[in-house]
Amino acid sequence: MNWSRDDLTQTLDRASGFFSMGAYHLFFRGERTGITRFANNEITDNQHFSDAGLTIRAYEEQRTGVATVNQLDVDWLQRGIGRAEALARHAPADPEFTGPPERQEYREVGGYNAASAQISPADRAALIVAFVRECQQRKLNAAGYIQTTEETVATLSSSGAAAYHRGTTVRFSMSAKTEDGTGSGWVLRWANACSDLDIPALANVAMTKARASQNPVSLTPGRYTVVLEPVACEFLLYNLTHHLDARGAEEGRSFLSKFDAAGKPAGTRVGERVFSPLFTVKREVGNRAVQTHPFDENGTALRDFTLVDKGALKELSYDPYWAKQKGMRPTGELRGMLMSGSGRSTEDRIKEVDDGVLVTRLWYSRSVDPMRSAVTGMTRD
């Protein structure tokens, strides 16, 4: 199956005829991925694989049953739907039941690049060979990968929600190490298309850092000014967005909660300047920088909105249940968020710091205190 709009529409329509319960929701996700890995300055393997899954939700009164199948022929569709309906009949009633997504407007967004979807192993190998030779000349060892992914998603519900989207993503990651092992440089970038990535320039970043970081010295434990590179910022932003939900703030479980004199929840900090005036977080559906598709797994249409504008908290996110309780429009998953600041480069920031630490990447970060938005973790690379 080629997962085209016509083929998937026919498959989901066919599946809808197998339900005995009146309410249902179908969500399909398929991925085709090609990846070429390299290590010790040579290509180590090339893989190509595909995977697909159809999540089936059947509803009866306030009960939901869920099943997933990874084959889309009639037999497996009937078996999956039968399983979901059986689970729905025996599931306990859900006090936060919302049912299938309603008919809504889904935006048509770009994000598919045919050349990147069809790139061959030989094409990826040619890109790798060029900078591996440079590594050899600089007496460095390179390791990493180039990965191309084509993703297709589709949704259909008994309430009239129906949408389809196809997009591509290209990822490049590389580590470069000196022969004595004392210097290491790393880089990671992703984009909608191969043409959006300057892979030779990115490889040079890793190589330059490997040389610059040779013979490191220990730092005395203490408090340091830190310059965060973009990937490190992205890791922190991912953690932060989990705390930007309206329900947590309104129920007093967030650093964005307000409390009365008795210590009881009394609203949120929407409208207040919570962050630095340099800090803005928003979502632009269809922005090529983040490859967002226009709906989430719940069938909720994503929309453009601004969470933080120049440090001021403008909006919070709403899931379908909490949106219904508060008379708001659900925002959908907080994915594809964009963060902006002063617009100054990392190099300019470094020049402003006399004694500090440049953090390229954070790893294994976990939220430890939602009331302070405190996160623990480690630096890496």
Tab-separated table of C-alpha atoms in Angstrom:
chain	number	residue	atom	x	y	z
A	1	MET	CA	0.000	0.000	0.000
A	2	ASN	CA	1.392	3.408	-0.916
A	3	TRP	CA	-0.528	5.344	1.809
A	4	SER	CA	-1.780	7.866	-0.728
A	5	ARG	CA	-4.722	10.087	0.190
A	6	ASP	CA	-7.106	8.069	-2.012
A	7	ASP	CA	-5.939	4.678	-0.711
A	8	LEU	CA	-6.112	5.684	2.942
A	9	THR	CA	-9.486	7.364	2.528
A	10	GLN	CA	-10.882	4.180	0.997
A	11	THR	CA	-9.354	2.041	3.760
A	12	LEU	CA	-10.710	4.175	6.604
A	13	ASP	CA	-14.135	4.413	4.944
A	14	ARG	CA	-14.151	0.626	4.591
A	15	ALA	CA	-13.224	0.231	8.266
A	16	SER	CA	-16.026	2.563	9.364
A	17	GLY	CA	-18.540	0.097	7.945
A	18	PHE	CA	-17.376	-2.674	10.289
A	19	PHE	CA	-18.375	-0.939	13.546
A	20	SER	CA	-21.468	-2.144	15.352
A	21	MET	CA	-21.195	0.725	17.844
A	22	GLY	CA	-22.234	4.103	16.552
A	23	ALA	CA	-19.244	6.152	17.716
A	24	TYR	CA	-15.634	5.592	16.685
A	25	HIS	CA	-12.336	7.281	15.867
A	26	LEU	CA	-9.566	6.001	13.579
A	27	PHE	CA	-6.019	7.365	13.515
A	28	PHE	CA	-3.379	6.108	11.077
A	29	ARG	CA	0.364	6.757	11.189
A	30	GLY	CA	2.845	5.296	8.722
A	31	GLU	CA	6.580	5.893	8.394
A	32	ARG	CA	9.168	4.963	5.811
A	33	THR	CA	12.725	5.532	6.982
A	34	GLY	CA	16.115	5.235	5.344
A	35	ILE	CA	19.205	5.602	7.499
A	36	THR	CA	22.907	5.346	6.727
A	37	ARG	CA	25.282	5.121	9.686
A	38	PHE	CA	29.008	5.687	9.810
A	39	ALA	CA	31.742	5.182	12.433
A	40	ASN	CA	35.532	5.255	12.476
A	41	ASN	CA	35.437	7.175	9.199
A	42	GLU	CA	33.585	4.517	7.244
A	43	ILE	CA	29.994	3.596	6.492
A	44	THR	CA	28.921	0.775	8.776
A	45	ASP	CA	25.394	-0.036	7.630
A	46	ASN	CA	22.405	1.105	5.644
A	47	GLN	CA	18.837	0.339	6.590
A	48	HIS	CA	15.436	0.931	5.103
A	49	PHE	CA	12.273	0.036	6.972
A	50	SER	CA	8.620	0.953	7.115
A	51	ASP	CA	5.989	0.676	9.810
A	52	ALA	CA	2.327	1.519	10.031
A	53	GLY	CA	-0.308	1.413	12.712
A	54	LEU	CA	-4.037	2.094	12.826
A	55	THR	CA	-5.350	3.052	16.262
A	56	ILE	CA	-9.007	2.136	16.637
A	57	ARG	CA	-11.216	3.714	19.312
A	58	ALA	CA	-14.755	2.459	19.863
A	59	TYR	CA	-17.155	4.363	22.164
A	60	GLU	CA	-20.267	3.280	24.020
A	61	GLU	CA	-21.898	5.729	26.385
A	62	GLN	CA	-18.969	6.891	28.573
A	63	ARG	CA	-16.742	3.927	27.853
A	64	THR	CA	-13.859	3.610	25.400
A	65	GLY	CA	-12.061	0.609	23.942
A	66	VAL	CA	-8.776	0.944	22.076
A	67	ALA	CA	-6.962	-1.494	19.776
A	68	THR	CA	-4.126	-1.099	17.285
A	69	VAL	CA	-3.389	-3.111	14.139
A	70	ASN	CA	-0.454	-2.837	11.766
A	71	GLN	CA	-2.089	-4.533	8.796
A	72	LEU	CA	-4.902	-2.906	6.872
A	73	ASP	CA	-6.560	-5.792	5.055
A	74	VAL	CA	-10.227	-6.526	5.751
A	75	ASP	CA	-9.549	-9.402	8.154
A	76	TRP	CA	-7.276	-7.347	10.411
A	77	LEU	CA	-9.562	-4.313	10.313
A	78	GLN	CA	-12.504	-6.455	11.452
A	79	ARG	CA	-10.435	-8.129	14.160
A	80	GLY	CA	-9.126	-4.819	15.470
A	81	ILE	CA	-12.545	-3.197	15.519
A	82	GLY	CA	-14.059	-6.245	17.220
A	83	ARG	CA	-11.368	-6.077	19.891
A	84	ALA	CA	-11.904	-2.351	20.499
A	85	GLU	CA	-15.663	-2.792	20.792
A	86	ALA	CA	-15.291	-5.720	23.192
A	87	LEU	CA	-13.027	-3.631	25.405
A	88	ALA	CA	-15.479	-0.724	25.311
A	89	ARG	CA	-18.299	-2.941	26.548
A	90	HIS	CA	-16.272	-4.001	29.592
A	91	ALA	CA	-14.426	-0.762	30.356
A	92	PRO	CA	-15.455	1.318	33.383
A	93	ALA	CA	-17.229	4.589	32.726
A	94	ASP	CA	-14.800	7.486	32.268
A	95	PRO	CA	-15.822	10.653	34.161
A	96	GLU	CA	-13.699	12.691	31.713
A	97	PHE	CA	-15.142	11.081	28.598
A	98	THR	CA	-15.120	13.327	25.515
A	99	GLY	CA	-16.018	10.921	22.713
A	100	PRO	CA	-14.804	11.079	19.113
A	101	PRO	CA	-13.470	14.328	17.668
A	102	GLU	CA	-16.092	16.558	16.091
A	103	ARG	CA	-16.053	17.824	12.524
A	104	GLN	CA	-13.586	20.701	12.356
A	105	GLU	CA	-11.479	22.622	9.901
A	106	TYR	CA	-8.054	21.123	9.243
A	107	ARG	CA	-5.444	23.244	7.536
A	108	GLU	CA	-3.644	21.969	4.474
A	109	VAL	CA	0.057	22.460	5.182
A	110	GLY	CA	3.210	21.683	3.257
A	111	GLY	CA	6.040	19.600	4.552
A	112	TYR	CA	6.508	16.936	1.894
A	113	ASN	CA	9.673	16.963	-0.195
A	114	ALA	CA	9.686	14.294	-2.900
A	115	ALA	CA	13.457	14.414	-3.453
A	116	SER	CA	14.108	13.744	0.251
A	117	ALA	CA	11.505	10.967	0.393
A	118	GLN	CA	13.134	9.234	-2.567
A	119	ILE	CA	16.802	9.759	-1.648
A	120	SER	CA	18.821	6.591	-2.213
A	121	PRO	CA	21.469	4.907	-0.045
A	122	ALA	CA	24.025	5.931	-2.674
A	123	ASP	CA	22.973	9.589	-2.308
A	124	ARG	CA	23.381	9.456	1.472
A	125	ALA	CA	26.725	7.682	1.076
A	126	ALA	CA	28.008	10.393	-1.253
A	127	LEU	CA	27.197	13.058	1.328
A	128	ILE	CA	29.028	11.105	4.019
A	129	VAL	CA	32.143	10.343	1.980
A	130	ALA	CA	32.776	14.045	1.338
A	131	PHE	CA	33.166	15.047	5.002
A	132	VAL	CA	34.691	11.749	6.156
A	133	ARG	CA	37.646	12.446	3.861
A	134	GLU	CA	37.980	15.846	5.513
A	135	CYS	CA	37.963	14.149	8.920
A	136	GLN	CA	40.737	11.831	7.830
A	137	GLN	CA	42.831	14.775	6.666
A	138	ARG	CA	42.361	16.460	10.055
A	139	LYS	CA	43.185	13.184	11.854
A	140	LEU	CA	39.730	12.918	13.388
A	141	ASN	CA	37.334	9.997	13.711
A	142	ALA	CA	33.737	10.580	12.622
A	143	ALA	CA	30.581	8.733	13.646
A	144	GLY	CA	26.911	9.477	13.125
A	145	TYR	CA	24.056	9.087	10.667
A	146	ILE	CA	21.925	10.647	7.962
A	147	GLN	CA	18.252	9.702	8.259
A	148	THR	CA	15.363	10.470	5.927
A	149	THR	CA	11.774	9.822	6.997
A	150	GLU	CA	8.475	10.047	5.164
A	151	GLU	CA	5.511	10.216	7.550
A	152	THR	CA	1.841	9.842	6.649
A	153	VAL	CA	-1.019	10.464	9.092
A	154	ALA	CA	-4.781	10.330	8.633
A	155	THR	CA	-7.816	10.523	10.881
A	156	LEU	CA	-11.541	9.765	10.561
A	157	SER	CA	-14.324	9.842	13.159
A	158	SER	CA	-18.026	9.053	13.297
A	159	SER	CA	-18.623	12.731	14.150
A	160	GLY	CA	-17.271	13.919	10.815
A	161	ALA	CA	-13.595	14.630	11.536
A	162	ALA	CA	-11.487	13.689	8.518
A	163	ALA	CA	-7.956	14.717	7.574
A	164	TYR	CA	-4.781	13.546	5.831
A	165	HIS	CA	-1.183	14.753	5.877
A	166	ARG	CA	2.145	13.625	4.473
A	167	GLY	CA	5.544	15.099	5.338
A	168	THR	CA	9.277	14.431	5.267
A	169	THR	CA	12.082	14.958	7.765
A	170	VAL	CA	15.848	14.750	7.300
A	171	ARG	CA	18.154	14.380	10.323
A	172	PHE	CA	21.932	14.641	10.436
A	173	SER	CA	23.970	13.806	13.520
A	174	MET	CA	27.738	13.554	13.801
A	175	SER	CA	30.422	13.186	16.453
A	176	ALA	CA	34.069	13.889	15.684
A	177	LYS	CA	36.844	12.786	18.039
A	178	THR	CA	40.556	13.384	18.120
A	179	GLU	CA	42.847	10.397	17.836
A	180	ASP	CA	43.983	10.743	21.463
A	181	GLY	CA	40.384	10.837	22.652
A	182	THR	CA	40.716	14.118	24.555
A	183	GLY	CA	38.685	16.218	22.115
A	184	SER	CA	35.133	15.653	20.910
A	185	GLY	CA	32.652	17.672	18.876
A	186	TRP	CA	29.000	16.973	18.134
A	187	VAL	CA	26.265	18.425	15.946
A	188	LEU	CA	22.608	17.615	15.251
A	189	ARG	CA	20.184	19.311	12.891
A	190	TRP	CA	16.954	18.362	11.176
A	191	ALA	CA	14.895	19.894	8.401
A	192	ASN	CA	12.055	19.285	5.985
A	193	ALA	CA	14.393	18.559	3.068
A	194	CYS	CA	17.993	17.610	2.382
A	195	SER	CA	18.419	20.857	0.491
A	196	ASP	CA	17.665	22.744	3.719
A	197	LEU	CA	20.723	21.254	5.449
A	198	ASP	CA	24.271	22.332	4.686
A	199	ILE	CA	25.768	19.017	5.747
A	200	PRO	CA	29.432	19.866	4.945
A	201	ALA	CA	29.155	23.030	7.080
A	202	LEU	CA	27.506	21.106	9.926
A	203	ALA	CA	30.209	18.432	9.799
A	204	ASN	CA	32.801	21.193	10.025
A	205	VAL	CA	31.168	22.397	13.271
A	206	ALA	CA	31.753	18.987	14.860
A	207	MET	CA	35.318	18.822	13.558
A	208	THR	CA	36.185	22.315	14.768
A	209	LYS	CA	34.780	21.601	18.234
A	210	ALA	CA	36.766	18.376	18.449
A	211	ARG	CA	40.008	20.289	17.995
A	212	ALA	CA	38.945	23.155	20.255
A	213	SER	CA	37.976	20.837	23.123
A	214	GLN	CA	41.259	18.917	23.318
A	215	ASN	CA	42.920	18.577	26.706
A	216	PRO	CA	39.943	19.707	28.840
A	217	VAL	CA	40.375	20.919	32.418
A	218	SER	CA	38.174	20.286	35.444
A	219	LEU	CA	35.737	22.942	36.640
A	220	THR	CA	35.338	23.731	40.307
A	221	PRO	CA	31.740	22.970	41.367
A	222	GLY	CA	29.721	26.159	41.567
A	223	ARG	CA	27.343	28.481	39.756
A	224	TYR	CA	28.301	29.497	36.234
A	225	THR	CA	26.882	31.670	33.510
A	226	VAL	CA	25.735	29.297	30.765
A	227	VAL	CA	25.340	29.816	27.040
A	228	LEU	CA	22.922	27.248	25.613
A	229	GLU	CA	23.184	26.186	22.005
A	230	PRO	CA	19.938	25.682	20.037
A	231	VAL	CA	19.642	21.918	20.623
A	232	ALA	CA	20.116	22.402	24.379
A	233	CYS	CA	17.418	25.100	24.334
A	234	GLU	CA	15.092	22.770	22.450
A	235	PHE	CA	15.522	20.117	25.143
A	236	LEU	CA	14.558	22.589	27.879
A	237	LEU	CA	11.674	23.962	25.822
A	238	TYR	CA	10.295	20.441	25.452
A	239	ASN	CA	10.223	20.094	29.246
A	240	LEU	CA	8.762	23.562	29.739
A	241	THR	CA	5.802	22.981	27.431
A	242	HIS	CA	4.600	20.163	29.705
A	243	HIS	CA	4.001	22.822	32.378
A	244	LEU	CA	2.098	25.222	30.145
A	245	ASP	CA	-1.286	23.513	30.440
A	246	ALA	CA	-4.347	25.298	31.750
A	247	ARG	CA	-5.627	22.498	33.950
A	248	GLY	CA	-2.416	22.139	35.948
A	249	ALA	CA	-2.254	25.901	36.462
A	250	GLU	CA	-5.922	26.251	37.420
A	251	GLU	CA	-5.762	23.333	39.863
A	252	GLY	CA	-2.702	24.744	41.642
A	253	ARG	CA	-0.154	22.258	40.326
A	254	SER	CA	2.085	24.605	38.365
A	255	PHE	CA	4.496	27.501	38.697
A	256	LEU	CA	1.865	29.368	36.680
A	257	SER	CA	-0.771	28.948	39.419
A	258	LYS	CA	-2.013	31.762	41.646
A	259	PHE	CA	-3.240	31.254	45.203
A	260	ASP	CA	-5.445	33.162	47.652
A	261	ALA	CA	-4.590	34.054	51.245
A	262	ALA	CA	-5.731	30.610	52.393
A	263	GLY	CA	-3.370	28.895	49.958
A	264	LYS	CA	-6.136	27.701	47.625
A	265	PRO	CA	-5.860	27.919	43.808
A	266	ALA	CA	-7.079	31.307	42.593
A	267	GLY	CA	-6.486	31.510	38.864
A	268	THR	CA	-3.435	31.555	36.663
A	269	ARG	CA	-0.685	33.976	35.718
A	270	VAL	CA	-1.974	34.524	32.193
A	271	GLY	CA	-1.362	38.170	31.346
A	272	GLU	CA	1.659	38.488	33.644
A	273	ARG	CA	5.282	38.864	32.590
A	274	VAL	CA	6.650	35.521	33.793
A	275	PHE	CA	9.789	35.202	31.674
A	276	SER	CA	12.514	37.396	30.258
A	277	PRO	CA	11.225	39.990	27.763
A	278	LEU	CA	13.529	38.307	25.217
A	279	PHE	CA	11.525	35.060	25.454
A	280	THR	CA	8.703	34.192	23.019
A	281	VAL	CA	7.124	30.761	22.430
A	282	LYS	CA	4.532	30.147	19.750
A	283	ARG	CA	3.240	27.580	17.301
A	284	GLU	CA	2.939	28.188	13.595
A	285	VAL	CA	1.230	25.232	11.994
A	286	GLY	CA	3.003	24.355	8.776
A	287	ASN	CA	6.238	26.182	9.562
A	288	ARG	CA	8.940	24.231	7.719
A	289	ALA	CA	11.353	24.679	10.594
A	290	VAL	CA	9.384	22.241	12.761
A	291	GLN	CA	7.493	20.048	10.250
A	292	THR	CA	4.245	20.068	12.240
A	293	HIS	CA	1.301	18.166	10.826
A	294	PRO	CA	-2.070	19.881	11.273
A	295	PHE	CA	-3.738	17.520	13.794
A	296	ASP	CA	-2.795	15.272	16.691
A	297	GLU	CA	-3.628	11.659	17.582
A	298	ASN	CA	-6.903	12.740	19.190
A	299	GLY	CA	-8.014	14.240	15.892
A	300	THR	CA	-7.732	17.763	17.306
A	301	ALA	CA	-6.895	20.386	14.690
A	302	LEU	CA	-3.779	22.299	15.660
A	303	ARG	CA	-3.906	26.059	15.401
A	304	ASP	CA	-1.467	28.912	15.494
A	305	PHE	CA	-1.197	30.427	18.934
A	306	THR	CA	1.256	32.228	21.163
A	307	LEU	CA	1.989	30.893	24.652
A	308	VAL	CA	4.542	33.506	25.644
A	309	ASP	CA	5.014	36.889	23.970
A	310	LYS	CA	8.130	38.829	24.989
A	311	GLY	CA	8.032	37.277	28.435
A	312	ALA	CA	4.287	37.709	29.015
A	313	LEU	CA	2.154	34.593	29.414
A	314	LYS	CA	-0.568	34.911	26.767
A	315	GLU	CA	-2.307	31.523	26.630
A	316	LEU	CA	-2.206	28.027	28.081
A	317	SER	CA	-2.898	24.712	26.385
A	318	TYR	CA	-6.226	22.884	26.689
A	319	ASP	CA	-6.857	19.196	26.134
A	320	PRO	CA	-10.334	18.200	24.828
A	321	TYR	CA	-11.782	17.480	28.287
A	322	TRP	CA	-10.561	20.636	30.021
A	323	ALA	CA	-11.486	22.773	27.017
A	324	LYS	CA	-15.044	21.419	27.204
A	325	GLN	CA	-15.235	22.158	30.930
A	326	LYS	CA	-14.049	25.738	30.467
A	327	GLY	CA	-15.791	26.565	27.205
A	328	MET	CA	-12.489	26.886	25.371
A	329	ARG	CA	-11.190	25.551	22.091
A	330	PRO	CA	-8.739	22.629	22.512
A	331	THR	CA	-5.240	23.485	21.402
A	332	GLY	CA	-4.012	19.984	20.605
A	333	GLU	CA	-0.609	18.606	21.542
A	334	LEU	CA	2.135	21.157	22.162
A	335	ARG	CA	4.368	19.971	19.372
A	336	GLY	CA	6.225	22.011	16.798
A	337	MET	CA	6.781	24.936	19.150
A	338	LEU	CA	9.052	27.792	18.107
A	339	MET	CA	11.179	29.768	20.558
A	340	SER	CA	12.664	33.146	19.710
A	341	GLY	CA	14.783	35.617	21.619
A	342	SER	CA	17.092	38.483	20.812
A	343	GLY	CA	18.101	37.077	17.439
A	344	ARG	CA	21.761	37.307	18.345
A	345	SER	CA	24.038	34.430	17.421
A	346	THR	CA	25.600	31.911	19.782
A	347	GLU	CA	29.006	33.348	18.908
A	348	ASP	CA	27.910	36.834	19.972
A	349	ARG	CA	26.641	35.482	23.284
A	350	ILE	CA	29.919	33.696	23.946
A	351	LYS	CA	31.835	36.938	23.462
A	352	GLU	CA	29.784	38.535	26.240
A	353	VAL	CA	30.746	35.910	28.841
A	354	ASP	CA	34.119	36.181	30.587
A	355	ASP	CA	33.792	33.051	32.732
A	356	GLY	CA	31.112	30.568	31.776
A	357	VAL	CA	30.166	27.261	30.191
A	358	LEU	CA	28.964	26.561	26.657
A	359	VAL	CA	26.372	23.768	26.706
A	360	THR	CA	25.882	22.020	23.382
A	361	ARG	CA	23.407	19.388	24.479
A	362	LEU	CA	21.384	18.305	27.511
A	363	TRP	CA	20.556	14.685	28.225
A	364	TYR	CA	18.250	12.678	30.464
A	365	SER	CA	16.476	15.777	31.723
A	366	ARG	CA	13.472	15.225	33.955
A	367	SER	CA	11.045	17.553	35.687
A	368	VAL	CA	11.604	17.438	39.460
A	369	ASP	CA	9.444	20.327	40.727
A	370	PRO	CA	6.498	21.587	38.635
A	371	MET	CA	5.888	24.401	41.124
A	372	ARG	CA	9.267	25.908	40.185
A	373	SER	CA	9.596	24.396	36.708
A	374	ALA	CA	12.851	22.861	37.948
A	375	VAL	CA	14.518	20.312	35.695
A	376	THR	CA	17.458	18.024	36.417
A	377	GLY	CA	19.742	16.480	33.860
A	378	MET	CA	23.242	16.204	32.467
A	379	THR	CA	25.310	17.862	29.800
A	380	ARG	CA	26.549	15.704	26.961
A	381	ASP	CA	28.867	16.111	23.987
